[in-house]
Coordinates of C-alpha atoms in Angstrom, one line a residue:
M1278 CA -11.5 181.4 -39.8
N1279 CA -14.2 181.0 -37.1
T1280 CA -16.9 180.8 -39.8
L1281 CA -15.0 178.1 -41.7
F1282 CA -14.5 176.1 -38.6
T1283 CA -18.2 176.4 -37.8
V1284 CA -19.2 175.3 -41.3
L1285 CA -16.8 172.3 -41.0
T1286 CA -18.3 171.3 -37.6
Y1287 CA -21.9 171.3 -39.0
L1288 CA -20.8 169.3 -42.1
T1289 CA -19.0 166.8 -39.9
A1290 CA -22.2 166.4 -37.8
I1291 CA -24.3 165.9 -40.9
N1292 CA -21.9 163.2 -42.1
S1293 CA -22.3 161.5 -38.7
V1294 CA -26.0 161.4 -39.3
L1295 CA -25.8 159.8 -42.8
P1296 CA -25.4 156.1 -41.8
F1297 CA -28.6 156.3 -39.8
L1298 CA -30.7 157.7 -42.6
R1299 CA -33.1 155.2 -44.3
P1300 CA -35.0 157.1 -47.0
N1301 CA -37.9 155.4 -48.8
H1302 CA -37.4 157.1 -52.2
R1303 CA -35.3 154.9 -54.4
L1304 CA -33.4 157.7 -56.0
T1305 CA -32.5 159.1 -52.6
V1306 CA -31.3 155.7 -51.5
M1307 CA -29.1 155.4 -54.6
V1308 CA -27.7 159.0 -54.2
L1309 CA -26.9 158.5 -50.5
W1310 CA -25.4 155.0 -50.9
P1311 CA -21.8 156.0 -51.5
F1312 CA -21.9 158.8 -49.0
K1313 CA -23.3 156.5 -46.3
L1314 CA -20.5 154.0 -47.0
V1315 CA -17.8 156.6 -46.7
A1316 CA -19.3 158.2 -43.6
G1317 CA -19.5 154.8 -41.9
A1318 CA -15.9 154.0 -42.9
L1319 CA -14.7 157.4 -41.6
S1320 CA -16.8 157.3 -38.4
P1321 CA -13.7 157.3 -36.1
L1322 CA -12.4 160.5 -37.8
L1323 CA -15.9 162.0 -37.5
V1324 CA -15.8 161.4 -33.7
V1325 CA -12.5 163.3 -33.4
M1326 CA -13.6 166.1 -35.7
N1327 CA -16.9 166.5 -33.9
I1328 CA -15.2 166.6 -30.5
L1329 CA -12.8 169.3 -31.8
G1330 CA -15.8 171.3 -33.1
G1331 CA -17.5 171.0 -29.7
L1332 CA -14.3 172.2 -27.9
R1333 CA -14.0 175.1 -30.4
G1334 CA -17.6 176.0 -29.6
L1335 CA -16.8 175.9 -25.9
C1336 CA -13.9 178.3 -26.4
L1337 CA -16.2 180.6 -28.4
R1338 CA -19.0 180.2 -25.9
N1339 CA -21.3 179.1 -28.8
G1340 CA -23.8 176.7 -27.3
R1341 CA -25.2 175.6 -30.6
L1342 CA -21.7 174.6 -31.9
V1343 CA -21.0 172.7 -28.6
G1344 CA -24.3 170.8 -29.0
T1345 CA -23.7 170.0 -32.6
G1346 CA -20.2 168.7 -31.9
I1347 CA -21.5 166.5 -29.0
A1348 CA -24.4 165.2 -31.0
G1349 CA -22.2 164.4 -33.9
A1350 CA -19.6 162.6 -31.8
L1351 CA -22.2 160.6 -30.0
L1352 CA -23.8 159.5 -33.3
A1353 CA -20.5 158.5 -34.9
G1354 CA -19.5 156.7 -31.7
R1355 CA -22.8 154.9 -31.6
F1356 CA -22.2 153.6 -35.2
I1357 CA -18.8 152.3 -34.2
H1358 CA -20.2 150.6 -31.1
Q1359 CA -23.1 149.0 -33.0
V1360 CA -21.0 147.5 -35.9
T1361 CA -18.3 146.2 -33.6
R1362 CA -20.2 144.7 -30.7
D1363 CA -20.1 141.0 -30.0
H1364 CA -23.0 138.9 -31.3
G1365 CA -22.4 135.4 -30.0
G1366 CA -22.9 133.9 -33.4
F1367 CA -19.9 131.6 -33.3
T1368 CA -21.0 130.1 -30.1
N1369 CA -24.4 129.3 -31.6
A1370 CA -22.9 127.8 -34.8
F1371 CA -19.8 126.1 -33.5
G1372 CA -20.4 125.5 -29.8
P1373 CA -19.1 127.2 -26.6
D1374 CA -15.6 125.8 -27.1
W1375 CA -15.0 127.3 -30.6
R1376 CA -12.2 129.6 -29.4
Y1377 CA -10.2 126.6 -28.2
R1378 CA -10.4 125.0 -31.6
I1379 CA -8.5 127.7 -33.3
P1380 CA -4.9 126.5 -33.9
A1381 CA -2.5 128.1 -31.5
N1382 CA -0.1 129.3 -34.2
I1383 CA -2.8 131.3 -35.9
K1384 CA -4.3 133.1 -32.9
P1385 CA -1.5 135.7 -32.5
L1386 CA -1.7 136.6 -36.2
M1387 CA -5.4 137.4 -36.2
L1388 CA -7.0 140.8 -35.4
P1389 CA -7.1 141.1 -31.6
R1390 CA -10.2 143.2 -31.7
R1391 CA -13.0 144.1 -34.1
W1392 CA -11.7 147.6 -34.7
S1393 CA -8.5 149.6 -34.1
P1394 CA -7.6 153.1 -35.5
L1395 CA -5.4 151.6 -38.2
M1396 CA -5.5 147.9 -39.1
N1397 CA -2.1 146.3 -39.2
I1398 CA -1.0 144.9 -42.6
P1399 CA 1.7 142.2 -42.3
E1400 CA 4.6 142.1 -44.7
S1401 CA 5.0 138.3 -44.7
Y1402 CA 3.4 137.5 -48.0
A1403 CA 4.2 136.8 -51.6
W1404 CA 2.1 137.9 -54.6
Q1405 CA 1.9 136.3 -58.1
P1406 CA -0.4 138.1 -60.5
N1407 CA -2.2 136.8 -63.6
I1408 CA -1.6 133.0 -63.2
V1409 CA -3.6 131.2 -65.8
Y1410 CA -6.0 128.6 -64.2
S1411 CA -8.2 127.7 -67.2
Q1412 CA -9.6 128.7 -70.6
S1413 CA -13.0 130.2 -71.2
P1414 CA -14.9 127.6 -73.3
E1415 CA -16.9 130.3 -75.0
T1416 CA -14.2 133.0 -75.8
G1417 CA -11.1 130.8 -75.7
E1418 CA -9.5 133.5 -73.6
S1419 CA -7.4 132.6 -70.6
L1420 CA -8.9 132.8 -67.1
V1421 CA -6.4 134.3 -64.7
A1422 CA -6.0 134.7 -61.0
D1423 CA -3.7 136.4 -58.5
I1424 CA -2.1 134.2 -55.9
W1425 CA -1.4 135.6 -52.4
Q1426 CA 0.6 133.3 -50.2
P1427 CA 3.0 133.2 -47.2
R1428 CA 6.6 134.0 -48.0
P1429 CA 8.9 131.0 -48.6
G1430 CA 9.8 129.5 -45.3
S1431 CA 6.8 130.8 -43.4
Q1432 CA 4.4 128.4 -41.7
R1433 CA 1.3 127.5 -43.8
T1434 CA -2.1 126.4 -42.6
G1435 CA -2.9 124.1 -45.5
L1436 CA -6.0 126.2 -46.2
A1437 CA -6.7 128.0 -49.5
V1438 CA -9.2 130.8 -50.1
I1439 CA -10.7 131.3 -53.6
Y1440 CA -12.1 134.8 -53.8
V1441 CA -14.9 135.7 -56.4
H1442 CA -15.4 139.4 -57.0
G1443 CA -18.8 141.1 -57.4
G1444 CA -20.2 143.4 -60.1
A1445 CA -23.8 142.3 -61.0
W1446 CA -22.4 139.4 -63.1
R1447 CA -21.4 142.0 -65.8
L1448 CA -18.8 144.3 -64.1
G1449 CA -15.8 144.1 -61.8
E1450 CA -12.5 142.4 -61.8
K1451 CA -10.0 140.9 -59.4
D1452 CA -7.8 143.0 -57.1
Q1453 CA -10.4 145.7 -56.3
G1454 CA -10.1 147.0 -52.8
T1455 CA -9.2 143.6 -51.4
R1456 CA -5.4 143.8 -50.9
P1457 CA -5.4 144.6 -47.2
F1458 CA -7.7 141.6 -46.6
F1459 CA -5.6 139.2 -48.7
K1460 CA -2.3 140.4 -47.2
R1461 CA -3.7 139.6 -43.7
L1462 CA -4.8 136.1 -44.8
A1463 CA -1.5 135.3 -46.4
G1464 CA 0.3 136.6 -43.3
Q1465 CA -1.7 134.0 -41.3
G1466 CA -0.5 131.2 -43.5
H1467 CA -3.4 130.9 -45.9
V1468 CA -3.2 130.9 -49.7
V1469 CA -5.5 133.2 -51.5
M1470 CA -6.6 132.8 -55.1
D1471 CA -8.3 135.9 -56.4
I1472 CA -10.0 134.9 -59.7
E1473 CA -11.3 136.5 -62.9
Y1474 CA -14.2 134.8 -64.5
T1475 CA -16.2 135.2 -67.7
I1476 CA -19.0 137.8 -67.3
T1477 CA -22.0 138.8 -69.3
P1478 CA -22.8 139.6 -72.1
T1479 CA -20.0 137.2 -73.2
T1480 CA -21.6 134.3 -71.3
S1481 CA -24.4 133.1 -69.1
L1482 CA -24.6 132.6 -65.4
D1483 CA -24.2 128.8 -65.4
V1484 CA -20.9 129.2 -67.2
M1485 CA -19.7 131.6 -64.5
V1486 CA -20.4 129.0 -61.9
R1487 CA -18.4 126.5 -63.9
D1488 CA -15.5 129.0 -64.0
V1489 CA -15.6 129.1 -60.2
K1490 CA -15.5 125.3 -60.1
R1491 CA -12.6 125.4 -62.6
A1492 CA -10.7 127.5 -60.1
I1493 CA -11.5 124.9 -57.4
L1494 CA -10.2 122.1 -59.6
W1495 CA -7.0 124.0 -60.4
M1496 CA -6.3 124.7 -56.7
K1497 CA -6.9 121.0 -55.9
K1498 CA -4.6 120.0 -58.8
Y1499 CA -1.7 122.3 -57.6
A1500 CA -2.4 122.0 -53.9
G1501 CA 0.9 120.3 -53.2
H1502 CA 2.8 123.1 -55.0
Y1503 CA 1.2 125.7 -52.7
G1504 CA 1.2 123.7 -49.5
V1505 CA -2.5 123.4 -49.5
S1506 CA -4.6 120.4 -48.5
P1507 CA -7.2 119.6 -51.3
D1508 CA -10.0 119.2 -48.7
R1509 CA -9.3 122.7 -47.1
I1510 CA -10.6 125.1 -49.8
V1511 CA -13.0 127.9 -48.8
L1512 CA -14.9 130.1 -51.2
I1513 CA -15.3 133.8 -50.4
G1514 CA -17.4 136.2 -52.6
G1515 CA -19.2 139.5 -52.5
S1516 CA -22.5 140.4 -54.1
A1517 CA -22.7 138.5 -57.4
G1518 CA -19.5 136.8 -56.4
G1519 CA -21.1 135.8 -53.2
H1520 CA -24.0 134.3 -55.2
L1521 CA -21.6 132.4 -57.5
S1522 CA -19.6 131.1 -54.4
L1523 CA -22.7 129.9 -52.7
L1524 CA -24.0 128.2 -55.8
A1525 CA -20.6 126.5 -56.5
A1526 CA -20.3 125.4 -52.8
Y1527 CA -23.8 124.0 -52.6
T1528 CA -23.7 122.1 -55.9
P1529 CA -20.5 120.0 -55.8
N1530 CA -20.4 117.5 -58.7
L1531 CA -24.0 118.5 -59.8
Q1532 CA -23.9 117.5 -63.5
E1533 CA -25.8 120.6 -64.8
L1534 CA -23.2 122.9 -63.3
Q1535 CA -20.0 120.9 -63.6
P1536 CA -17.2 121.9 -66.0
E1537 CA -17.7 119.7 -69.0
E1538 CA -14.0 118.9 -69.3
S1539 CA -13.6 117.3 -65.9
D1540 CA -15.3 114.7 -63.7
Q1541 CA -13.2 115.6 -60.6
D1542 CA -14.6 116.5 -57.2
T1543 CA -15.5 120.2 -56.8
S1544 CA -16.6 120.1 -53.1
V1545 CA -15.2 122.7 -50.7
R1546 CA -14.5 123.0 -47.0
G1547 CA -16.6 126.2 -46.3
I1548 CA -18.1 129.3 -47.8
V1549 CA -18.1 133.0 -46.8
A1550 CA -20.7 135.2 -48.7
F1551 CA -20.9 139.0 -48.4
Y1552 CA -24.4 140.4 -49.2
P1553 CA -25.2 137.7 -51.8
P1554 CA -28.4 137.3 -53.9
V1555 CA -29.8 133.9 -52.9
D1556 CA -33.1 133.7 -54.7
L1557 CA -33.0 135.0 -58.3
R1558 CA -36.8 135.0 -58.7
Q1559 CA -37.1 137.2 -55.6
L1560 CA -34.3 139.5 -56.8
Y1561 CA -36.1 139.9 -60.2
E1562 CA -39.4 140.7 -58.5
R1563 CA -38.0 143.0 -55.9
T1564 CA -36.0 144.9 -58.5
H1565 CA -39.1 145.4 -60.7
E1566 CA -41.2 146.3 -57.7
S1567 CA -38.7 149.0 -56.5
Y1568 CA -37.5 150.4 -59.8
G1569 CA -39.8 149.1 -62.6
H1570 CA -41.8 152.3 -62.8
I1571 CA -38.9 154.6 -63.6
T1572 CA -38.5 153.8 -67.3
R1573 CA -42.2 154.7 -67.8
E1574 CA -41.6 158.0 -66.0
S1575 CA -38.2 158.8 -67.4
Q1576 CA -39.4 161.3 -69.9
Y1577 CA -41.2 163.4 -67.3
S1578 CA -39.4 162.8 -63.9
L1579 CA -36.0 164.2 -63.0
S1580 CA -35.7 161.6 -60.2
S1581 CA -36.4 158.8 -62.7
R1582 CA -33.7 160.1 -65.1
G1583 CA -31.3 160.2 -62.1
T1584 CA -32.1 156.7 -61.1
I1585 CA -31.6 155.4 -64.7
L1586 CA -28.2 157.2 -64.8
G1587 CA -27.2 155.6 -61.5
F1588 CA -28.0 152.1 -62.8
Q1589 CA -26.1 152.9 -66.0
L1590 CA -23.0 154.0 -64.1
M1591 CA -23.2 150.7 -62.1
G1592 CA -23.3 148.8 -65.4
M1593 CA -26.8 147.3 -64.7
A1594 CA -28.3 149.0 -67.8
P1595 CA -27.0 149.7 -71.2
R1596 CA -26.5 153.4 -71.9
D1597 CA -28.2 153.3 -75.3
D1598 CA -31.4 151.3 -74.3
E1599 CA -33.2 152.5 -71.2
D1600 CA -36.0 149.9 -71.7
Q1601 CA -33.4 147.2 -70.7
L1602 CA -32.8 148.8 -67.3
M1603 CA -34.6 146.1 -65.3
E1604 CA -33.5 143.2 -67.6
F1605 CA -30.0 142.6 -66.5
L1606 CA -31.1 139.3 -64.9
V1607 CA -33.0 138.3 -68.1
H1608 CA -29.7 138.7 -70.1
V1609 CA -27.5 136.8 -67.7
I1610 CA -30.0 133.9 -67.2
G1611 CA -31.7 133.8 -70.6
G1612 CA -35.3 134.8 -69.8
T1613 CA -37.8 136.0 -67.1
P1614 CA -38.8 133.7 -64.2
D1615 CA -42.0 132.9 -66.1
D1616 CA -40.0 132.0 -69.3
C1617 CA -37.6 129.7 -67.5
P1618 CA -38.6 129.0 -63.9
E1619 CA -36.5 125.9 -63.6
T1620 CA -33.4 127.8 -64.6
Y1621 CA -34.1 130.4 -62.0
R1622 CA -34.4 127.6 -59.4
L1623 CA -31.3 125.8 -60.6
L1624 CA -29.2 129.0 -60.3
S1625 CA -30.6 130.1 -56.9
P1626 CA -28.3 128.9 -54.0
G1627 CA -31.3 128.5 -51.7
T1628 CA -32.7 125.8 -53.9
H1629 CA -29.7 123.5 -53.1
V1630 CA -29.7 123.7 -49.3
S1631 CA -29.2 120.3 -47.7
P1632 CA -27.4 118.7 -44.7
D1633 CA -24.4 118.3 -47.1
C1634 CA -23.8 122.0 -47.5
P1635 CA -20.5 123.2 -46.0
P1636 CA -20.2 125.5 -43.0
T1637 CA -21.4 128.9 -44.1
L1638 CA -20.7 132.5 -42.9
L1639 CA -23.1 135.1 -44.2
I1640 CA -22.3 138.8 -43.9
Q1641 CA -25.0 141.3 -44.7
G1642 CA -25.6 145.0 -44.2
S1643 CA -29.1 146.1 -43.0
D1644 CA -29.4 149.0 -45.5
D1645 CA -28.6 147.1 -48.7
I1646 CA -29.5 149.1 -51.8
F1647 CA -30.6 145.9 -53.5
Q1648 CA -32.8 144.8 -50.5
L1649 CA -31.0 141.4 -50.1
E1650 CA -31.4 141.2 -46.3
E1651 CA -34.6 139.1 -46.3
G1652 CA -33.3 136.5 -48.7
V1653 CA -30.0 136.1 -46.7
R1654 CA -31.9 135.7 -43.5
E1655 CA -34.1 133.0 -45.1
L1656 CA -31.1 131.2 -46.4
H1657 CA -29.5 131.2 -42.9
Q1658 CA -32.7 129.8 -41.4
D1659 CA -33.0 127.1 -44.0
L1660 CA -29.4 126.1 -43.4
Q1661 CA -30.0 125.9 -39.7
R1662 CA -33.0 123.7 -40.2
A1663 CA -30.9 121.4 -42.4
G1664 CA -28.4 121.1 -39.6
V1665 CA -25.7 123.0 -41.4
K1666 CA -23.3 125.2 -39.3
S1667 CA -24.5 128.6 -40.4
L1668 CA -23.5 132.0 -39.0
L1669 CA -25.3 135.2 -40.1
I1670 CA -23.7 138.6 -39.1
E1671 CA -25.9 141.6 -40.0
Y1672 CA -24.4 145.0 -39.6
P1673 CA -26.8 147.8 -38.8
H1674 CA -26.8 151.1 -40.8
T1675 CA -24.5 149.4 -43.4
G1676 CA -24.9 149.2 -47.1
H1677 CA -23.8 147.1 -50.1
A1678 CA -20.0 146.8 -50.7
F1679 CA -19.1 148.2 -47.2
D1680 CA -16.1 145.8 -46.9
I1681 CA -14.0 147.3 -49.7
I1682 CA -14.4 150.9 -48.6
L1683 CA -11.3 152.1 -46.7
P1684 CA -10.9 148.8 -44.8
R1685 CA -7.8 149.8 -42.9
V1686 CA -9.8 152.4 -40.9
S1687 CA -13.4 151.4 -41.4
P1688 CA -14.9 149.8 -38.2
V1689 CA -17.4 147.8 -40.1
A1690 CA -14.9 146.5 -42.7
Q1691 CA -12.5 145.6 -39.9
S1692 CA -15.2 143.9 -37.9
A1693 CA -16.1 141.7 -41.0
I1694 CA -12.4 140.8 -41.4
F1695 CA -12.2 139.9 -37.7
E1696 CA -15.1 137.5 -38.2
V1697 CA -13.8 136.0 -41.4
E1698 CA -10.4 135.3 -39.9
R1699 CA -11.9 133.3 -37.1
F1700 CA -14.2 131.4 -39.5
L1701 CA -11.2 130.4 -41.7
A1702 CA -9.2 129.4 -38.6
L1703 CA -12.0 127.0 -37.7
M1704 CA -11.8 125.5 -41.3
V1705 CA -8.1 124.6 -40.9

């Protein structure tokens, strides 16, 4: 029994170290990615387990076990502190009086702090799955969304959130790890529209943007039915969904990206983007620079074979054609940056930065497996130079997709929800 407890203490301490590791080898980065996400989400549990391990070591008069438990607890505690500390970004973006501009009826319903042991999930919501909001012009299939809203009789803010899921433009679907988040927003009086959209290889990226705008038009059309003001619509998206949300928000009524069947206004009130690609040429070049060698080495290198398998499991490479590993952008856009440079520019949100862009909240992890940090920082700086209210929150030791991993206990996921709730309250 003592041996088992000792092994568990050492394993717990190792997990406390994981979020702080930043390996250079790309296969190691890929292998560690899910483990780092889970370790960060479970860091409060790791603190407790490390303390128990240290106390057990004290009882056994085992100094090494005591030291391991203390070190592990301090590391896990440090992670919690760093991802939940105040950053002052709202004051910089919205002014020193921003807290007083949050409606009084919403304040008691928001998270009171950036992290608590178990995030509260309100029960005052209604859920309508698979509401048809449009038709795919290419497949003829229905585009559907789930609607989360306050219960009948509950007070409404008049604000609607349209959520766009991620998945490298070729994977994913609505209702994946987002229910705790949506329930909280609906409990505060917001309406949430969680959409499906057409993905590759069925369609191209410009059609995906039009699908997002079709959702905007649908919500504006039925705003009265849901108690929403048509000028209070905010887009939220993660990864590829963050890219599509930014692009839709920054190109309202741009003819090249408007739904052909409508000439209605597609502008929105604000935008929240989690770890979005913002410069597609940069994404193409960085991906080839980091991973382009592995197909050439795949016959000889176990690590290259492992990396290819990782990309295939993520859906970013076909299982029957390893030569297409790095070409997921080529398929979704229609060519390389040299083949169609103007298309890459058109479909990159950073191209469309102007003083007319809506207020923007950018949320990014510092250890992103796709190396998106620099592009997000550049977008934030460009928005600030254009005079747009832009807020960038960058979480240390945090990877891609952190917000959907155990959000009820995860300090970093809760911290992000804390920020989004306040941003949305300022959009009301």
